[in-house]
Coordinates of C-alpha atoms in Angstrom, one line a residue:
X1 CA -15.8 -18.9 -12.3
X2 CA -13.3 -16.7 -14.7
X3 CA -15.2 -14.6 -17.5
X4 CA -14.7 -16.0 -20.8
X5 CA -15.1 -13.5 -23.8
X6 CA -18.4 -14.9 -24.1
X7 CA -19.5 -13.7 -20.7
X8 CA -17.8 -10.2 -21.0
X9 CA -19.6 -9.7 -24.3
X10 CA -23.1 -10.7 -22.6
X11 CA -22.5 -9.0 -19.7
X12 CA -21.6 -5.6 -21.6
X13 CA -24.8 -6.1 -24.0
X14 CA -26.5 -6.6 -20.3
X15 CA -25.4 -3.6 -18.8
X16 CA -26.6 -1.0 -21.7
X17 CA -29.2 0.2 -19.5
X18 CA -29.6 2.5 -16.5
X19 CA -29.6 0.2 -13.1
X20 CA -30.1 1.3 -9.1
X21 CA -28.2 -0.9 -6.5
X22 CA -30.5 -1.2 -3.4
X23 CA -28.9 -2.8 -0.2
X24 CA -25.5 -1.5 2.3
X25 CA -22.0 -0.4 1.0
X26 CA -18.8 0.9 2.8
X27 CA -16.7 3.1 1.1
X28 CA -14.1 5.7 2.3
X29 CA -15.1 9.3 2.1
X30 CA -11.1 10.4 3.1
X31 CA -8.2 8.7 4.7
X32 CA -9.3 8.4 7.8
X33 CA -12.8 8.0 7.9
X34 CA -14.7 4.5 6.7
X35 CA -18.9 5.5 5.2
X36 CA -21.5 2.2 6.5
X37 CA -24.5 2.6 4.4
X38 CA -27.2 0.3 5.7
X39 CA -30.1 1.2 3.1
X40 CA -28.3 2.8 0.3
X41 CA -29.1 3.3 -2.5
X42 CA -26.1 3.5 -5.9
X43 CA -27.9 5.0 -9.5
X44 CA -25.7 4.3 -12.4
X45 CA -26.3 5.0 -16.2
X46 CA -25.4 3.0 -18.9
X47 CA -22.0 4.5 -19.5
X48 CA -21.7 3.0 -15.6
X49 CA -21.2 6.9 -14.3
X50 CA -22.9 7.2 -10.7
X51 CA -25.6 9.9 -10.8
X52 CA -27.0 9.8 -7.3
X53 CA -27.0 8.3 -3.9
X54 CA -28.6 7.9 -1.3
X55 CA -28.5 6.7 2.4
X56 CA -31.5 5.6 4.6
X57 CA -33.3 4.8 1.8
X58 CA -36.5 3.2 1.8
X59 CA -38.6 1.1 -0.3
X60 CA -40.6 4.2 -0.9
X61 CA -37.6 6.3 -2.4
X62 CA -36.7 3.1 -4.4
X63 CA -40.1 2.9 -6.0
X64 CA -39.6 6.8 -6.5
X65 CA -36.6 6.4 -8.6
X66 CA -37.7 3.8 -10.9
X67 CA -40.4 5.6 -11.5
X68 CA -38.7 9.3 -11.9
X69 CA -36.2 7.3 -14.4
X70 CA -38.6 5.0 -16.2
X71 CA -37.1 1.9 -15.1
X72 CA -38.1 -2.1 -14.4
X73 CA -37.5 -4.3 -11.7
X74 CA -35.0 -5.9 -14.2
X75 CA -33.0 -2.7 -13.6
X76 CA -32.4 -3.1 -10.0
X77 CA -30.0 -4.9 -8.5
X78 CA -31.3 -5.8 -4.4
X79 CA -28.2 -6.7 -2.3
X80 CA -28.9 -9.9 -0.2
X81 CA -29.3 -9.4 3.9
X82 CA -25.6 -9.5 4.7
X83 CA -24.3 -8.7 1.5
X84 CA -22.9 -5.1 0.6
X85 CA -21.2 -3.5 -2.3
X86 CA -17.5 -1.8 -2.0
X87 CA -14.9 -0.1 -4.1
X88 CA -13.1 -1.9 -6.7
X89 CA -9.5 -2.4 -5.4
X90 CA -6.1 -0.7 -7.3
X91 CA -3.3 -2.8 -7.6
X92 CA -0.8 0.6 -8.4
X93 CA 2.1 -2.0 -9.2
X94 CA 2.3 -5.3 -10.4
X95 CA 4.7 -7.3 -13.1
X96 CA 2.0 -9.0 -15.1
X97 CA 4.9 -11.9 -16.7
X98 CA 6.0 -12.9 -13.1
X99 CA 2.4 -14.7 -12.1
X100 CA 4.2 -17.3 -13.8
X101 CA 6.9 -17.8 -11.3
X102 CA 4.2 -16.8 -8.2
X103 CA 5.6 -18.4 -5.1
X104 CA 9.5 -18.9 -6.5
X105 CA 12.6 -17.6 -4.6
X106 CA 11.5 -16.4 -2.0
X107 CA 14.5 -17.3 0.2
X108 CA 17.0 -14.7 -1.8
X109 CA 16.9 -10.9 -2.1
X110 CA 16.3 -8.1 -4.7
X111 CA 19.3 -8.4 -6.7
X112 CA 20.0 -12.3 -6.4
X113 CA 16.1 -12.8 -7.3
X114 CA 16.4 -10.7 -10.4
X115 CA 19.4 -12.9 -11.6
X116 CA 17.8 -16.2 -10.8
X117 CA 13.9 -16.2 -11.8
X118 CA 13.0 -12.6 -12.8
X119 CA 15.3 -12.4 -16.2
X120 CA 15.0 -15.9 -17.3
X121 CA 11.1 -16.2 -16.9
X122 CA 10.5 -12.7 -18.3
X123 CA 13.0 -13.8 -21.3
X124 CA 10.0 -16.2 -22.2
X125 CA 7.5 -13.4 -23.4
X126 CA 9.5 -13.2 -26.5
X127 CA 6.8 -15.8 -28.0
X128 CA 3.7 -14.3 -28.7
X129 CA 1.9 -17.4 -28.2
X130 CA 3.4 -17.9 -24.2
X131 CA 2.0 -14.5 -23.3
X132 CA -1.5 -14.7 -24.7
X133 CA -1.6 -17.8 -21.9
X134 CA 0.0 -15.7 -19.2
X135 CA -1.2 -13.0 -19.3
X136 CA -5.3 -14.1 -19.3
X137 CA -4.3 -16.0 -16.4
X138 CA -2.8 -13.3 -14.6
X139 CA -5.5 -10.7 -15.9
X140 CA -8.4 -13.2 -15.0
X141 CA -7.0 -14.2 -11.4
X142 CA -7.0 -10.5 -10.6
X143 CA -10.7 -9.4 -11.5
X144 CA -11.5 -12.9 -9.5
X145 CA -9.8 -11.3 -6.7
X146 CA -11.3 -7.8 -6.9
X147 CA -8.7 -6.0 -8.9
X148 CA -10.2 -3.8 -11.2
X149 CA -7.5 -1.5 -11.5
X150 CA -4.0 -2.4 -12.4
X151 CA -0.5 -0.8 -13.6
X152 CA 1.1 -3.7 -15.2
X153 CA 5.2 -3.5 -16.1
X154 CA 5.0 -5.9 -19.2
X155 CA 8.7 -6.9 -20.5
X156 CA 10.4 -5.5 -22.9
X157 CA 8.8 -7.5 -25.6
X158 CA 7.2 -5.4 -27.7
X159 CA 4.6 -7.7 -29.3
X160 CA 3.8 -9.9 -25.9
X161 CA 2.9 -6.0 -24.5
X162 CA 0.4 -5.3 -27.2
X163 CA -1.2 -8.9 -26.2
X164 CA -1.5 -7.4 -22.6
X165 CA -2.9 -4.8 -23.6
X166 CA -5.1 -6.7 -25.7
X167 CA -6.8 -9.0 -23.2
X168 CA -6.9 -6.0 -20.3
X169 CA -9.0 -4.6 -22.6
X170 CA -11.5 -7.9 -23.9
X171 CA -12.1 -8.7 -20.3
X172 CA -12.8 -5.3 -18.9
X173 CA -10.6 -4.1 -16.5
X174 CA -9.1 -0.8 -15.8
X175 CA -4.9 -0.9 -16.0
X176 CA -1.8 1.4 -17.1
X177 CA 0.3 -1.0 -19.3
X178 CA 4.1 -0.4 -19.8
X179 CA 6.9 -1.6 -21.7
X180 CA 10.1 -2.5 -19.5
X181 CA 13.2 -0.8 -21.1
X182 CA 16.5 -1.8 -19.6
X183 CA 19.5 -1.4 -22.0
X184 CA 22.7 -2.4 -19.3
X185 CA 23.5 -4.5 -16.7
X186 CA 20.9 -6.9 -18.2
X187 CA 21.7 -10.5 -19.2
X188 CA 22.7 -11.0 -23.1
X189 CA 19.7 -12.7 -23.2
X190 CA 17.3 -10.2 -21.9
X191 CA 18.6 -6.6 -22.6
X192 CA 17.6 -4.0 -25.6
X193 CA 20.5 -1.6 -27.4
X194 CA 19.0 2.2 -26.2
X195 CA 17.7 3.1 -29.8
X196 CA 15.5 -0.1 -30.1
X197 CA 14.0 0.5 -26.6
X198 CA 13.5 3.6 -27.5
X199 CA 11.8 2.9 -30.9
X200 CA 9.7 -0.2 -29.4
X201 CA 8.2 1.8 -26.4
X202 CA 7.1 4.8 -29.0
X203 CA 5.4 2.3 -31.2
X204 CA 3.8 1.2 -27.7
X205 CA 2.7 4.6 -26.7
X206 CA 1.0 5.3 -29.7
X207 CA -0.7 1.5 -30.1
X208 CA -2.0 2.1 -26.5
X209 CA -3.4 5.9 -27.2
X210 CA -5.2 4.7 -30.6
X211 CA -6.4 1.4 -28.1
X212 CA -7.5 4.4 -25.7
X213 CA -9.7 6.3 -28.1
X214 CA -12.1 3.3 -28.2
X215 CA -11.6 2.7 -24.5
X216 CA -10.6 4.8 -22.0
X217 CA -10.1 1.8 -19.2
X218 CA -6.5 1.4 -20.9
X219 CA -3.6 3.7 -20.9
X220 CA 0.0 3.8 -21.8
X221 CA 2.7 4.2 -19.0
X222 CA 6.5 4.6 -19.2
X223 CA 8.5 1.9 -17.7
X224 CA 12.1 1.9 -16.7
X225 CA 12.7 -1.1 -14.8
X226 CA 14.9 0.9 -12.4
X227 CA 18.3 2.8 -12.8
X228 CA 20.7 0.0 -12.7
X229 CA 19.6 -1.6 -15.7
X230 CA 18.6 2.2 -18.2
X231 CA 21.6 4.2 -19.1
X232 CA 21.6 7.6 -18.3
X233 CA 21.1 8.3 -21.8
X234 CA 17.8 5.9 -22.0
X235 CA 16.7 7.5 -19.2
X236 CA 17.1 10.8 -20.9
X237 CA 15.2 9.9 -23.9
X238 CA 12.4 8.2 -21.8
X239 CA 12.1 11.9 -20.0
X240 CA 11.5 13.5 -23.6
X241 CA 8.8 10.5 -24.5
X242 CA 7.0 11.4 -21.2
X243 CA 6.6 15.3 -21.7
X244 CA 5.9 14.6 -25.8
X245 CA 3.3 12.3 -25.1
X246 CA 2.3 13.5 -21.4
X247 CA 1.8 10.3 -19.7
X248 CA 2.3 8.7 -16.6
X249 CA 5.7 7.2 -16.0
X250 CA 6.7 3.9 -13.4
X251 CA 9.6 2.6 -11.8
X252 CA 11.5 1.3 -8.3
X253 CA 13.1 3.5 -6.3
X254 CA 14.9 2.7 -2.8
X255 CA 13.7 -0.4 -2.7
X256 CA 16.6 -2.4 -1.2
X257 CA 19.9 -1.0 0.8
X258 CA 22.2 -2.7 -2.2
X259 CA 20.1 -1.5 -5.2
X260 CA 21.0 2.0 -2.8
X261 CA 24.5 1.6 -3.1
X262 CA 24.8 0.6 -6.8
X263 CA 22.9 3.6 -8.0
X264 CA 25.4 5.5 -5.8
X265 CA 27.9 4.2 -7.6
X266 CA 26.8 4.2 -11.1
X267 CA 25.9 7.8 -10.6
X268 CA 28.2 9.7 -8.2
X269 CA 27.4 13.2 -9.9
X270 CA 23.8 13.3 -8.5
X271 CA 22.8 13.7 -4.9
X272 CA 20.4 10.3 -4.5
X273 CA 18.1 7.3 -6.3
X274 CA 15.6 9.9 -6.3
X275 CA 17.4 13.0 -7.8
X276 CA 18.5 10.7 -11.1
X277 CA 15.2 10.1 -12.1
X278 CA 14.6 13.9 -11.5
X279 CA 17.5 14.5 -13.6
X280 CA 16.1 12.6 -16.6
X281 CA 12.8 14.4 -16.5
X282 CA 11.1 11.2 -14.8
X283 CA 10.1 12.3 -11.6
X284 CA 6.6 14.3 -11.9
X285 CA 3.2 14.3 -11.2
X286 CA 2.4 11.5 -13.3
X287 CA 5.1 9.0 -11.4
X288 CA 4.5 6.2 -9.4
X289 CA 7.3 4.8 -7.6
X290 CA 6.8 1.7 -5.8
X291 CA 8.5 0.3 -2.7
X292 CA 10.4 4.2 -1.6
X293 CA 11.2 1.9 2.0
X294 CA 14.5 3.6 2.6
X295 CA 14.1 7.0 1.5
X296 CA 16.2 10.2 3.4
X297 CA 14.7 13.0 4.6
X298 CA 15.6 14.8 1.3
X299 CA 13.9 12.5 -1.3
X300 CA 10.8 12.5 0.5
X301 CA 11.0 16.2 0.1
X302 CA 11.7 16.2 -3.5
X303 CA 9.0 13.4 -4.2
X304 CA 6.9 15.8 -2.9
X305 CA 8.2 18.8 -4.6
X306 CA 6.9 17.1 -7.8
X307 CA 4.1 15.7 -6.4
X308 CA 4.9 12.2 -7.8
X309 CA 2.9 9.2 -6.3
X310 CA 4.5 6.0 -3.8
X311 CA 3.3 2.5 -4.5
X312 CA 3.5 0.8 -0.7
X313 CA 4.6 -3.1 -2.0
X314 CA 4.8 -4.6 1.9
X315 CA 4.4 -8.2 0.9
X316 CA 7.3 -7.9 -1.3
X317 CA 9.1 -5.7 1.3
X318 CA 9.0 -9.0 3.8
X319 CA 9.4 -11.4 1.2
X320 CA 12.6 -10.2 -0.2
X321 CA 14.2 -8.6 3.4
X322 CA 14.3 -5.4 1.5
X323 CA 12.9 -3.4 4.9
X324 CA 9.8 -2.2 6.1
X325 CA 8.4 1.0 4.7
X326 CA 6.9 3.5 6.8
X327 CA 3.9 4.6 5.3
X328 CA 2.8 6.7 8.6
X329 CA 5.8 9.0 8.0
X330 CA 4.8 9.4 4.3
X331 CA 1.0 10.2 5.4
X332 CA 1.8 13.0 7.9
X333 CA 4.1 14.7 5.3
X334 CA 1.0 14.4 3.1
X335 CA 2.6 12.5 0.1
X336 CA 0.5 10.6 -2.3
X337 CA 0.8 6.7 -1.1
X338 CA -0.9 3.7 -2.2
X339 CA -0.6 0.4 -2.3
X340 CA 0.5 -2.5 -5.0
X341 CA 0.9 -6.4 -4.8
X342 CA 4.3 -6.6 -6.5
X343 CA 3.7 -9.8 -7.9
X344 CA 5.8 -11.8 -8.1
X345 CA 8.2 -10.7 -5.3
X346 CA 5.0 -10.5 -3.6
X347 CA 4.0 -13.7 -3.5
X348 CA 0.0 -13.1 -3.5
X349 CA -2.3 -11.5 -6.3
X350 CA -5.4 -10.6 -3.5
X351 CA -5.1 -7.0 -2.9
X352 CA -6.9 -7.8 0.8
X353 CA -3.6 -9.4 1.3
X354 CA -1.7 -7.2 0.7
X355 CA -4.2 -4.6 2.7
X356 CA -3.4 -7.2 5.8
X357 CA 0.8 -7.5 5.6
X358 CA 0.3 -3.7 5.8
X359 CA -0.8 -3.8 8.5
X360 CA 1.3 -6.1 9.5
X361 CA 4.4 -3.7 8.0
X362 CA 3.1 -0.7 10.0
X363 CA 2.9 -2.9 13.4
X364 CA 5.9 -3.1 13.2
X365 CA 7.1 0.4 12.4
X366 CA 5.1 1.2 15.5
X367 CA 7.2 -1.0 17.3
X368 CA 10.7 -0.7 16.1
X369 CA 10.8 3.1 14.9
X370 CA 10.5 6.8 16.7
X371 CA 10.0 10.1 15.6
X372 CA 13.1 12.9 16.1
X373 CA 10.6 13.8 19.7
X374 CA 11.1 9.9 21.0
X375 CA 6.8 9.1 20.1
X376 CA 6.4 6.4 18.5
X377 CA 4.1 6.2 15.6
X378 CA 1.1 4.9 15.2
X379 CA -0.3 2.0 13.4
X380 CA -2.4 2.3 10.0
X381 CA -6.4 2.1 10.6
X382 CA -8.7 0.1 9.0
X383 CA -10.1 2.8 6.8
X384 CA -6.7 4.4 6.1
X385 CA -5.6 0.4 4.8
X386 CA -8.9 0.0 2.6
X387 CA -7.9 3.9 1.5
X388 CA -4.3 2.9 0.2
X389 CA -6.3 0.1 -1.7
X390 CA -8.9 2.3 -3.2
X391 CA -8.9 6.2 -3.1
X392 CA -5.1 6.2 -2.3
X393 CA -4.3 4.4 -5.2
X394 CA -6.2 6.1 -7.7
X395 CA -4.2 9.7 -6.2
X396 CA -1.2 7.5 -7.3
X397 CA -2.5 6.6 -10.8
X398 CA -4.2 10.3 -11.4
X399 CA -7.6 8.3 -11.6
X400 CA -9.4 9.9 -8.2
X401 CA -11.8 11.9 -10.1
X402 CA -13.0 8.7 -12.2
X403 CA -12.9 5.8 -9.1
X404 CA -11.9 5.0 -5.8
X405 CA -15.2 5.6 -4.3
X406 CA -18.9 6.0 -4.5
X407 CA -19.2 9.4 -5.2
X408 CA -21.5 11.3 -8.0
X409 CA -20.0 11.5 -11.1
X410 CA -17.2 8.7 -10.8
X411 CA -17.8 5.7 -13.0
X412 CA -18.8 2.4 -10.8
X413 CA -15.9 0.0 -10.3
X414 CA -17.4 -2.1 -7.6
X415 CA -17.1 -5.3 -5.4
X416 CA -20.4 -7.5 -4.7
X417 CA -19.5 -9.1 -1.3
X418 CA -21.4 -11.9 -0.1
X419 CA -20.4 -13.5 3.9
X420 CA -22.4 -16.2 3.2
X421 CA -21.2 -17.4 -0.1
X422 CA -20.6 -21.1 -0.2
X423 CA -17.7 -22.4 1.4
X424 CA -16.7 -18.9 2.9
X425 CA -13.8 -18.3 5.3
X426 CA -15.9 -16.8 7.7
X427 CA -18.9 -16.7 9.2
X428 CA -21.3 -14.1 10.3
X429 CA -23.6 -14.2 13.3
X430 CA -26.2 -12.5 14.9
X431 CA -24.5 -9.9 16.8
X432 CA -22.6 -9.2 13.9
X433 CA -23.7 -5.3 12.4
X434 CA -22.0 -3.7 8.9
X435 CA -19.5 -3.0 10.8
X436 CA -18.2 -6.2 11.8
X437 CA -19.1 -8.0 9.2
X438 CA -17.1 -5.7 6.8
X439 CA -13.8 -5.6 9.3
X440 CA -14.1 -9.7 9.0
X441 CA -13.9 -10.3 5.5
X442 CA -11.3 -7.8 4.9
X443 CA -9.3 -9.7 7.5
X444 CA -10.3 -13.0 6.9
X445 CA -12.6 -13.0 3.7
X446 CA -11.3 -14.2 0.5
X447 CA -12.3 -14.2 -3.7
X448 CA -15.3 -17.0 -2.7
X449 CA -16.8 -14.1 -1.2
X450 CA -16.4 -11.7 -4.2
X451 CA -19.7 -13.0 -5.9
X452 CA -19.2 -10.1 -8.8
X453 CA -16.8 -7.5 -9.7
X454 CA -17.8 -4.4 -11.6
X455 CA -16.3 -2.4 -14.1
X456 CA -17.9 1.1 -15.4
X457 CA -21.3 -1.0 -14.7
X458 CA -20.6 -3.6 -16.2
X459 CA -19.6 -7.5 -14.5
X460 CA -16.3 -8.5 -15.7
X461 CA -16.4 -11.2 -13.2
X462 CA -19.4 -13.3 -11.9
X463 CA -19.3 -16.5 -9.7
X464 CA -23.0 -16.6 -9.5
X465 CA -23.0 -18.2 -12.9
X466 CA -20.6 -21.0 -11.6

């Protein structure tokens, strides 16, 4: 069932002490290569920070460890026979205000879509009261589906943000939240002068960074909505904001062949989409750009050049005929990709769907496209799909040292998978090892099988207690 503040305060007084995880977990130790632990064993502290694992444990090394660390059978935590533990997913872009209008439009494209649903519904979040019901629902539906990591565009409401911001951080998940700024080629309802977005999103930064020193799950990123709708001169002030403040910074880029041509022609001086964001000082390190599905040879080079981060969107991709992005090309030239829901032109919140239409996406490429030599390419793994979800996306949000996997000294952000949970998808059988059993619910699993989600430690969502 969703966590009520009640259960989040219970389950954080709860998870004060140390606790060791007993039972199988699947993580990936690098792109291309998936870990199956049968007998593992995970040791977290109270902070949630993984101090040590182990594989092939036995019962013996258990009873070792509780006994090296002082610790009860109330602090561990025995996985079920077919259940097993895995990463927390990252969702490294998704418009928290558009859950409300999951599901609508999806017969038009980028631009008409905007126009039609986007503006209006966002337009709403000017009452305080409206978002505080959104945006639980939309926070809530994505621990339930294993999101425990987010980077959330907002609007450009400054006060519905804050509320955001607020109830990421009473339920316990882990999320960059933004403040949209668009100050032309907006709708009079639904459009800032430059100096006020300016102004509001300071006041954000700062309110997030003092919200940060009590917990550091929660950070500030800039949001431009994308170039057609900031001014170059918005743009230019967003660039200062990002080196005073030195954070993270989130937009679309090449997303759809129109939005192409209408950057192009709003800004003939500069080369591509990509080079006016590097213009403004908003192409760095610290940028996720999500979508990137019809890039040239020459902003793939200079996304690289600054090392900034891609957010692969392919539900949104098919949903809106904006093309199909080829995330093999951007793996062999070694550029930072993960993977985002883009609700609500992705019309799903579950990152395992998302992990499956990217598959889906890169099918296809293998299909339909060839490299300069005539070979085709091929098609994303398993473990390179779960590492886009995980690993990949924390190199997008800067966060790989903190999650992403099971590794000492990262803090535990983790999924509690039960097959046999009631009213499952699928079923598991006797010929069915880790290894199958894990490769079925990715594909065919769903949130009933997510019986808790973990956040530093600590269960932010728990359908046991239904």
């Amino acid at each position: 069932m969703l966590q009520t503040p009640a259960d989040f305060a219970a389950n954080q007084a709860s998870a004060s002490a140390p606790r060791l995880f007993y039972g199988r977990f699947v993580h990936n130790t690098d792109l291309e290569n998936l870990e199956y632990v049968n007998n593992g064993i995970i040791f977290i502290d109270e902070a949630g920070k993984i101090l040590e694992t182990h594989k092939d444990a036995t019962e013996e090394k258990l009873a070792e460890l509780q006994q090296q660390h002082g610790l009860s059978e109330e602090n561990v935590v025995r996985l079920g026979d077919k259940q097993f533990l895995m990463p927390g997913l990252v969702d490294t872009h998704i418009h928290a205000p558009q859950y409300v209008f999951t599901g609508s439009g999806m017969d038009l494209q980028l631009l008409e879509w905007l126009e039609t649903y986007t503006f209006p519904r966002e337009s709403a979040f000017k009452s305080v009261e409206y978002a505080k019901v959104a945006y639980r629902d939309v926070v809530s539906q994505l621990l339930r589906n294993g999101t425990t990591t987010a980077c959330y565009y907002g609007t450009i409401h400054l006060e519905a943000c804050k509320v955001l911001a607020n109830i990421v951080d009473e339920l316990g998940q882990r999320a960059y939240v933004g403040k949209v700024n668009m100050d032309r080629n907006s709708p009079d309802y639904y459009i800032e002068t430059t100096d006020d977005s300016v102004e509001k999103t300071e006041e954000f930064i700062k309110y997030m960074l003092e919200m940060n020193k009590a917990n550091p799950r929660v950070y500030p990123v800039l949001t431009p909505r994308f170039v057609p709708s900031c001014s170059g001169e918005l743009m230019r002030q967003l660039g200062d904001l990002a080196r005073k403040y030195d954070i993270p910074i989130q937009s679309h880029l090449c997303e759809n062949k129109g939005e192409i041509e209408w950057v192009k022609h709003l800004h003939p001086e500069l080369p591509s989409y990509t080079a006016v964001y590097d213009h403004y000082g908003l192409l760095t390190d610290k940028t996720i750009m999500a979508h990137c599905v019809h890039l040239t040879q020459e902003e793939r080079e200079l996304i690289k050049e600054k090392k900034a981060g891609i957010s692969h969107c392919a539900k949104s991709n098919f949903a809106l005929r904006s093309g199909v992005c080829n995330v093999r090309q951007l793996l062999e030239e070694d550029q930072k990709v993960g993977m985002g829901t883009d609700v609500s032109g992705g019309y799903a919140i579950s990152m395992f769907d998302a992990i499956r239409t990217s598959a889906i996406a890169s099918q296809t490429v293998s299909f339909t496209e060839k490299r300069a030599d005539g070979s085709a390419y091929e098609h994303l793994k398993l473990a390179e799909l779960l590492h886009l979800a995980t690993l990949g996306g924390a190199k997008v949000m800067g966060l790989e040292d903190r999650i992403g996997n099971f590794v000492v000294g990262k803090q535990f952000d983790a999924l509690l998978i039960d097959p046999s949970a009631p009213e499952s998808n699928f079923h598991v059988y006797s010929h069915d090892d880790i290894y199958t059993t894990f490769e079925k619910f990715i594909y065919v699993g769903d949130d009933r099988n997510i019986r808790k989600v973990y956040v530093d430690g600590r269960v932010v969502d728990n359908k046991d207690t239904a």
